[in-house]
Amino acid sequence: ASRLPRLAHIDDYPRYGRQMILDNFGLQGQIKLQRASVAVVGAGGLGCPALQYLAAAGVGRIAIIDHDTVELSNIQRQVLHNEETIGMSKVLSAAAAIKKTNSTIRVEPICEAIESSNAMALLQPYDLILDCTDNVPTRYLLSDTAVRLGRPLVSGAAQKYEGQLCIYNFGESGPCYRCIFPKPPAPEMSGSCEEMGILGAVTGVIGVMQALEAIKILTGLHDGKPTLMLFSALSMAPFRTIKLRARKPTCAACGIEGQQLGAIHETDYIAFCGGPRPDWEA
Amino acid sequence: ASRLPRLAHIDDYPRYGRQMILDNFGLQGQIKLQRASVAVVGAGGLGCPALQYLAAAGVGRIAIIDHDTVELSNIQRQVLHNEETIGMSKVLSAAAAIKKTNSTIRVEPICEAIESSNAMALLQPYDLILDCTDNVPTRYLLSDTAVRLGRPLVSGAAQKYEGQLCIYNFGESGPCYRCIFPKPPAPEMSGSCEEMGILGAVTGVIGVMQALEAIKILTGLHDGKPTLMLFSALSMAPFRTIKLRARKPTCAACGIEGQQLGAIHETDYIAFCGGPRPDWEA
Amino acid sequence: MSTIHHHHLKVEFSGGLELLFGNQRVHTLSLPAVIPDSERPSPSPSPPNLKSTSHSTSESRSTDVTYLIHYLRTHLLTDRPELFVDGDSIRPGILVLINDTDWELEGEGAYELKNGDEIVFISTLHGG
Amino acid sequence: MSTIHHHHLKVEFSGGLELLFGNQRVHTLSLPAVIPDSERPSPSPSPPNLKSTSHSTSESRSTDVTYLIHYLRTHLLTDRPELFVDGDSIRPGILVLINDTDWELEGEGAYELKNGDEIVFISTLHGG
Ligand SMILES: [Zn+2]
Ligand SMILES: [Zn+2]
């Protein structure tokens, strides 16, 4: 007798009922989430809200990759950490919090700095990657790794009152980070080292949107069109969605062999301020 | 000697440093938050993320008003509750969670259903009200009460893949809920009783935005223009901001005496389905 | 007039209203820029003196939002008209937006449509 | 030509670029629709044969995004030009948007500006 696919636990039906009755979601959508694996790189201001909603929605396997420990200055926006977890590894603090939300999913805390030497191995097991980091070199590394592994990369960024959200390397023709930004910005414009400030709710909006986009991709609800969302918390119309170029045949990372311009250098990933271990406090 | 205003705890400087260095925020903004009081009505899908970011940002006094208990079906989106708090009062579950985030603020769990008989007394002590409820009668009640108390009302709503956000009764000329919707919608359109379904991250986006708007109002960062934000998670451009009418002189709730049309009836607040105690699961 | 000008419009429904329109959120329409009297909604007949003296004027009346609502009800609505209109006007609880602005700031039903206008009908949400 | 047509443009900076433009995010500009050769950026002179045969053509060249960048650098930039331009083009790490579309889909610098266009310059964010 043929067996219909079903959820792993009988309790999953009441737990996820509110989303399973949605149009085009259903039992099939829930099963897709249950079977999905997601790597969240960075357990800071973006990673915390993203992890909350991925775990609550029932994504079956979630990796949390970060090498930092919780500090008092994080609590203002990194909502999975709290006064009691100050000093603890961020991945353990975050993993404990989302396991309390959902004990039925597999949570994999990985307390390592992601670098060019380990990125492929760390990210290979996962269907989808969330970039919740806060520095330019790691953004290039994650994009290049997502291209090599053929994984979509849901990338969030936030500073001061502003945020950005983009899905890279998605579908047949979605661009990668290098397609849009072939060269890094001026170091003076990238305040990962100097202190720029951040309003917590701004990282909250972008982080939740990262979880939402990931859920849309995993359940097949995403339309696949490449867009960049800009958020500006103090503007009268705070959101703007931009239509983006397709993948560039000349892109050094994702272009067509023979047409590619330039090459990817290891040196691209060396943090240009403060040494090789960037601070992921996004 | 004149004493400059300062934060209550020496630890508040590292805790809130990332937002205090923002343009137009500063120590003054943090002191405004510390002195502010906010009532969050509904500790469900909207209330949970809103409470997280209000508490993390250092709002000095936060009331949580809800009469429900935590159920397994809530966990999919109500991120302050977890498997361990199933069966507990939502206000106690939420209060315990945000106290762990910030032990320096005053959290007031109020386990009561808000009704026309107690709304004025319950909400009078607070500078600002968040509507995180999920039914039409309570939305009218909160708007009318906000008008009578002269408080801004940051109102969020979400169902299925959609959300809405609006600030009512704000500033000199901001409209109230009745200015925009003088009469309730068709009961058939308001699925507070029947099950419409909701994607958790949609309530997350709207709830975080409610906290953000509240923080903007309390710190003086809001421009005061009346707008309605529409969110549609599956659209290519998911956010739309609408320019709204000013307060209506003819509004039964906030209009000018002598020009008002109609009157507010107690019966407006009787839930038209399922009895007088609406279910606040927003 | 020998040629009929048309306005191309984008009409969008949200907050559950799309369920009344074949569960389709976005519709593109082409409406004549000028509506003959015969096609206008006429629950209350025009006063006789106006009718007799201004035939050509009324023939050249521009297509407005009131006509659009009438048109949507007649041609696109697939379900339960009482949830969209209330007599000749829009049902309470529905907000009409003209190019991202509350229609009350634009003259409500009397707003004359232009080519490229975007009209949105939303039902207030309240849930979770 | 006896009258000079102007394009009214909205120019916006975000992602930190506003700091280079007097910390003002939104600027409204009025630029002539046609730019005389003399005012164009000329780091590399035109080839002589082109220059000699097409004087009237080049005089009627329309204002494009390349000229706008040159204009912004010359007239509005208050600080550190090397963070906005790199030689004659925009600095790496900055994305240009023309009416909410990536400029690469619109011809990049060669896009001819129209009245009412909205041009946004964003710097990629990376922080938290
Ligand atoms: Zn690429
Ligand atoms: Zn009113």
mmCIF file of C-alpha atoms in Angstrom, chain B residues 72-263:
data_model
loop_
_atom_site.group_PDB
_atom_site.id
_atom_site.type_symbol
_atom_site.label_atom_id
_atom_site.label_comp_id
_atom_site.label_asym_id
_atom_site.label_seq_id
_atom_site.Cartn_x
_atom_site.Cartn_y
_atom_site.Cartn_z
ATOM 1 C CA LEU B 72 0.582 24.524 21.520
ATOM 2 C CA SER B 73 -1.020 26.140 18.448
ATOM 3 C CA ASN B 74 0.351 29.531 19.570
ATOM 4 C CA ILE B 75 4.025 28.535 19.542
ATOM 5 C CA GLN B 76 4.219 28.656 15.726
ATOM 6 C CA ARG B 77 4.288 32.478 15.922
ATOM 7 C CA GLN B 78 4.023 33.732 19.523
ATOM 8 C CA VAL B 79 7.743 33.804 20.117
ATOM 9 C CA LEU B 80 7.777 34.724 23.816
ATOM 10 C CA HIS B 81 5.892 31.550 24.717
ATOM 11 C CA ASN B 82 7.410 28.094 24.490
ATOM 12 C CA GLU B 83 6.713 24.452 25.152
ATOM 13 C CA GLU B 84 7.385 24.923 28.870
ATOM 14 C CA THR B 85 4.820 27.705 29.261
ATOM 15 C CA ILE B 86 1.913 25.880 27.617
ATOM 16 C CA GLY B 87 -1.063 26.199 29.967
ATOM 17 C CA MET B 88 0.375 29.277 31.682
ATOM 18 C CA SER B 89 -1.257 32.684 31.463
ATOM 19 C CA LYS B 90 0.099 34.481 28.392
ATOM 20 C CA VAL B 91 0.841 37.649 30.331
ATOM 21 C CA LEU B 92 2.929 35.750 32.891
ATOM 22 C CA SER B 93 4.735 33.782 30.200
ATOM 23 C CA ALA B 94 5.518 36.957 28.258
ATOM 24 C CA ALA B 95 6.436 38.962 31.358
ATOM 25 C CA ALA B 96 8.904 36.312 32.521
ATOM 26 C CA ALA B 97 10.548 36.269 29.086
ATOM 27 C CA ILE B 98 11.035 40.020 28.777
ATOM 28 C CA LYS B 99 12.202 40.333 32.399
ATOM 29 C CA LYS B 100 15.007 37.945 31.487
ATOM 30 C CA THR B 101 15.910 40.293 28.655
ATOM 31 C CA ASN B 102 15.781 43.378 30.808
ATOM 32 C CA SER B 103 15.513 43.184 34.585
ATOM 33 C CA THR B 104 15.837 46.965 34.896
ATOM 34 C CA ILE B 105 12.410 47.801 33.495
ATOM 35 C CA ARG B 106 9.009 47.557 35.181
ATOM 36 C CA VAL B 107 6.780 44.900 33.621
ATOM 37 C CA GLU B 108 3.097 44.765 34.576
ATOM 38 C CA PRO B 109 1.227 41.617 33.538
ATOM 39 C CA ILE B 110 -2.532 42.219 33.587
ATOM 40 C CA CYS B 111 -4.493 39.010 33.127
ATOM 41 C CA GLU B 112 -7.836 40.537 32.221
ATOM 42 C CA ALA B 113 -10.059 40.758 29.189
ATOM 43 C CA ILE B 114 -10.249 44.372 28.104
ATOM 44 C CA GLU B 115 -13.871 45.523 27.885
ATOM 45 C CA SER B 116 -15.742 48.782 27.755
ATOM 46 C CA SER B 117 -16.179 48.587 31.549
ATOM 47 C CA ASN B 118 -12.462 48.494 32.348
ATOM 48 C CA ALA B 119 -10.646 49.920 29.302
ATOM 49 C CA MET B 120 -10.339 53.494 30.588
ATOM 50 C CA ALA B 121 -9.012 52.449 33.965
ATOM 51 C CA LEU B 122 -6.613 49.856 32.580
ATOM 52 C CA LEU B 123 -5.084 52.090 29.900
ATOM 53 C CA GLN B 124 -5.082 55.463 31.670
ATOM 54 C CA PRO B 125 -1.617 55.041 33.263
ATOM 55 C CA TYR B 126 0.224 54.549 29.940
ATOM 56 C CA ASP B 127 1.629 57.071 27.473
ATOM 57 C CA LEU B 128 1.026 54.952 24.420
ATOM 58 C CA ILE B 129 -1.074 51.909 23.507
ATOM 59 C CA LEU B 130 -0.248 49.042 21.148
ATOM 60 C CA ASP B 131 -3.198 47.239 19.612
ATOM 61 C CA CYS B 132 -1.985 43.663 19.186
ATOM 62 C CA THR B 133 -5.447 42.113 19.407
ATOM 63 C CA ASP B 134 -7.247 40.144 16.777
ATOM 64 C CA ASN B 135 -10.866 41.150 16.612
ATOM 65 C CA VAL B 136 -12.918 44.043 15.331
ATOM 66 C CA PRO B 137 -14.874 44.993 18.469
ATOM 67 C CA THR B 138 -11.718 45.307 20.573
ATOM 68 C CA ARG B 139 -10.110 47.415 17.829
ATOM 69 C CA TYR B 140 -13.009 49.904 18.050
ATOM 70 C CA LEU B 141 -12.867 49.840 21.844
ATOM 71 C CA LEU B 142 -9.120 50.533 21.907
ATOM 72 C CA SER B 143 -9.441 53.341 19.370
ATOM 73 C CA ASP B 144 -12.300 55.018 21.240
ATOM 74 C CA THR B 145 -10.426 54.666 24.529
ATOM 75 C CA ALA B 146 -7.217 56.060 23.012
ATOM 76 C CA VAL B 147 -9.232 59.083 21.798
ATOM 77 C CA ARG B 148 -10.807 59.662 25.222
ATOM 78 C CA LEU B 149 -7.421 59.356 26.958
ATOM 79 C CA GLY B 150 -5.559 61.358 24.315
ATOM 80 C CA ARG B 151 -3.025 58.590 23.664
ATOM 81 C CA PRO B 152 -1.528 57.497 20.350
ATOM 82 C CA LEU B 153 -2.535 53.973 19.334
ATOM 83 C CA VAL B 154 -0.075 51.888 17.317
ATOM 84 C CA SER B 155 -2.306 49.345 15.674
ATOM 85 C CA GLY B 156 -1.144 46.156 13.984
ATOM 86 C CA ALA B 157 -3.132 43.463 12.249
ATOM 87 C CA ALA B 158 -2.241 40.299 10.378
ATOM 88 C CA GLN B 159 -3.987 37.418 8.739
ATOM 89 C CA LYS B 160 -2.922 34.801 6.235
ATOM 90 C CA TYR B 161 -0.047 36.330 4.247
ATOM 91 C CA GLU B 162 -1.010 39.952 4.890
ATOM 92 C CA GLY B 163 -0.469 42.616 7.502
ATOM 93 C CA GLN B 164 -1.446 46.220 8.203
ATOM 94 C CA LEU B 165 0.058 48.860 10.455
ATOM 95 C CA CYS B 166 -1.378 52.248 11.365
ATOM 96 C CA ILE B 167 -0.976 54.844 14.105
ATOM 97 C CA TYR B 168 -4.327 56.230 15.186
ATOM 98 C CA ASN B 169 -5.109 59.354 17.176
ATOM 99 C CA PHE B 170 -1.571 60.667 16.781
ATOM 100 C CA GLY B 171 -0.604 64.309 16.936
ATOM 101 C CA GLU B 172 -2.783 67.309 16.213
ATOM 102 C CA SER B 173 -4.718 65.886 13.324
ATOM 103 C CA GLY B 174 -4.174 62.145 13.058
ATOM 104 C CA PRO B 175 -7.347 60.143 12.374
ATOM 105 C CA CYS B 176 -8.750 57.500 14.675
ATOM 106 C CA TYR B 177 -9.885 54.032 13.581
ATOM 107 C CA ARG B 178 -13.474 55.297 13.251
ATOM 108 C CA CYS B 179 -12.372 58.177 10.984
ATOM 109 C CA ILE B 180 -11.165 55.578 8.490
ATOM 110 C CA PHE B 181 -13.768 52.896 9.151
ATOM 111 C CA PRO B 182 -16.888 54.590 10.539
ATOM 112 C CA LYS B 183 -18.766 51.296 10.396
ATOM 113 C CA PRO B 184 -17.482 47.788 11.083
ATOM 114 C CA PRO B 185 -16.765 45.478 8.165
ATOM 115 C CA ALA B 186 -19.121 42.710 7.157
ATOM 116 C CA PRO B 187 -18.925 39.925 9.741
ATOM 117 C CA GLU B 188 -18.250 37.561 6.845
ATOM 118 C CA MET B 189 -15.042 39.470 6.065
ATOM 119 C CA SER B 190 -13.779 39.409 9.621
ATOM 120 C CA GLY B 191 -12.497 35.958 10.293
ATOM 121 C CA SER B 192 -11.735 36.378 13.978
ATOM 122 C CA CYS B 193 -13.841 33.341 14.791
ATOM 123 C CA GLU B 194 -13.542 31.157 11.787
ATOM 124 C CA GLU B 195 -10.011 30.077 11.105
ATOM 125 C CA MET B 196 -8.221 32.137 8.465
ATOM 126 C CA GLY B 197 -4.678 30.948 9.080
ATOM 127 C CA ILE B 198 -1.551 33.030 9.598
ATOM 128 C CA LEU B 199 2.105 32.739 8.690
ATOM 129 C CA GLY B 200 4.139 33.422 11.833
ATOM 130 C CA ALA B 201 6.734 35.659 10.214
ATOM 131 C CA VAL B 202 3.949 37.966 8.995
ATOM 132 C CA THR B 203 2.909 38.711 12.576
ATOM 133 C CA GLY B 204 6.623 39.036 13.328
ATOM 134 C CA VAL B 205 7.156 41.767 10.736
ATOM 135 C CA ILE B 206 4.104 43.749 11.860
ATOM 136 C CA GLY B 207 4.807 43.291 15.584
ATOM 137 C CA VAL B 208 8.415 44.471 15.250
ATOM 138 C CA MET B 209 7.218 47.435 13.189
ATOM 139 C CA GLN B 210 4.768 48.296 15.989
ATOM 140 C CA ALA B 211 7.653 48.405 18.463
ATOM 141 C CA LEU B 212 9.663 50.497 16.022
ATOM 142 C CA GLU B 213 6.848 53.024 15.523
ATOM 143 C CA ALA B 214 6.314 53.209 19.296
ATOM 144 C CA ILE B 215 10.029 53.891 19.851
ATOM 145 C CA LYS B 216 9.980 56.554 17.126
ATOM 146 C CA ILE B 217 7.003 58.277 18.754
ATOM 147 C CA LEU B 218 8.438 58.122 22.272
ATOM 148 C CA THR B 219 11.856 59.466 21.251
ATOM 149 C CA GLY B 220 10.483 62.173 18.953
ATOM 150 C CA LEU B 221 11.797 60.552 15.761
ATOM 151 C CA HIS B 222 8.368 60.168 14.141
ATOM 152 C CA ASP B 223 7.351 62.706 11.515
ATOM 153 C CA GLY B 224 3.703 62.573 12.628
ATOM 154 C CA LYS B 225 2.205 62.094 9.165
ATOM 155 C CA PRO B 226 -0.768 59.713 9.094
ATOM 156 C CA THR B 227 -0.024 56.677 6.974
ATOM 157 C CA LEU B 228 -1.254 53.119 6.665
ATOM 158 C CA MET B 229 1.322 50.465 5.846
ATOM 159 C CA LEU B 230 0.145 47.413 3.918
ATOM 160 C CA PHE B 231 2.234 44.256 3.864
ATOM 161 C CA SER B 232 1.699 41.348 1.543
ATOM 162 C CA ALA B 233 4.279 38.615 2.048
ATOM 163 C CA LEU B 234 3.902 37.020 -1.387
ATOM 164 C CA SER B 235 3.945 40.186 -3.504
ATOM 165 C CA MET B 236 7.056 41.143 -5.414
ATOM 166 C CA ALA B 237 6.946 44.566 -3.723
ATOM 167 C CA PRO B 238 5.646 43.457 -0.333
ATOM 168 C CA PHE B 239 5.204 46.857 1.327
ATOM 169 C CA ARG B 240 3.003 49.773 0.359
ATOM 170 C CA THR B 241 2.576 52.977 2.348
ATOM 171 C CA ILE B 242 -0.650 54.914 1.974
ATOM 172 C CA LYS B 243 -1.233 58.584 2.734
ATOM 173 C CA LEU B 244 -4.262 58.825 5.008
ATOM 174 C CA ARG B 245 -6.927 61.459 5.576
ATOM 175 C CA ALA B 246 -6.687 63.760 8.600
ATOM 176 C CA ARG B 247 -9.000 63.487 11.595
ATOM 177 C CA LYS B 248 -12.637 63.950 10.504
ATOM 178 C CA PRO B 249 -14.649 66.676 12.198
ATOM 179 C CA THR B 250 -17.673 64.438 11.736
ATOM 180 C CA CYS B 251 -16.128 61.394 13.416
ATOM 181 C CA ALA B 252 -18.345 59.972 16.150
ATOM 182 C CA ALA B 253 -15.286 59.329 18.318
ATOM 183 C CA CYS B 254 -12.743 62.097 17.708
ATOM 184 C CA GLY B 255 -14.740 64.703 15.782
ATOM 185 C CA ILE B 256 -15.695 68.247 16.805
ATOM 186 C CA GLU B 257 -18.677 68.521 19.103
ATOM 187 C CA GLY B 258 -21.730 69.642 17.180
ATOM 188 C CA GLN B 259 -20.376 68.278 13.868
ATOM 189 C CA GLN B 260 -20.186 64.626 14.872
ATOM 190 C CA LEU B 261 -22.319 62.172 12.944
ATOM 191 C CA GLY B 262 -23.673 59.141 14.747
ATOM 192 C CA ALA B 263 -22.832 57.970 18.203
#
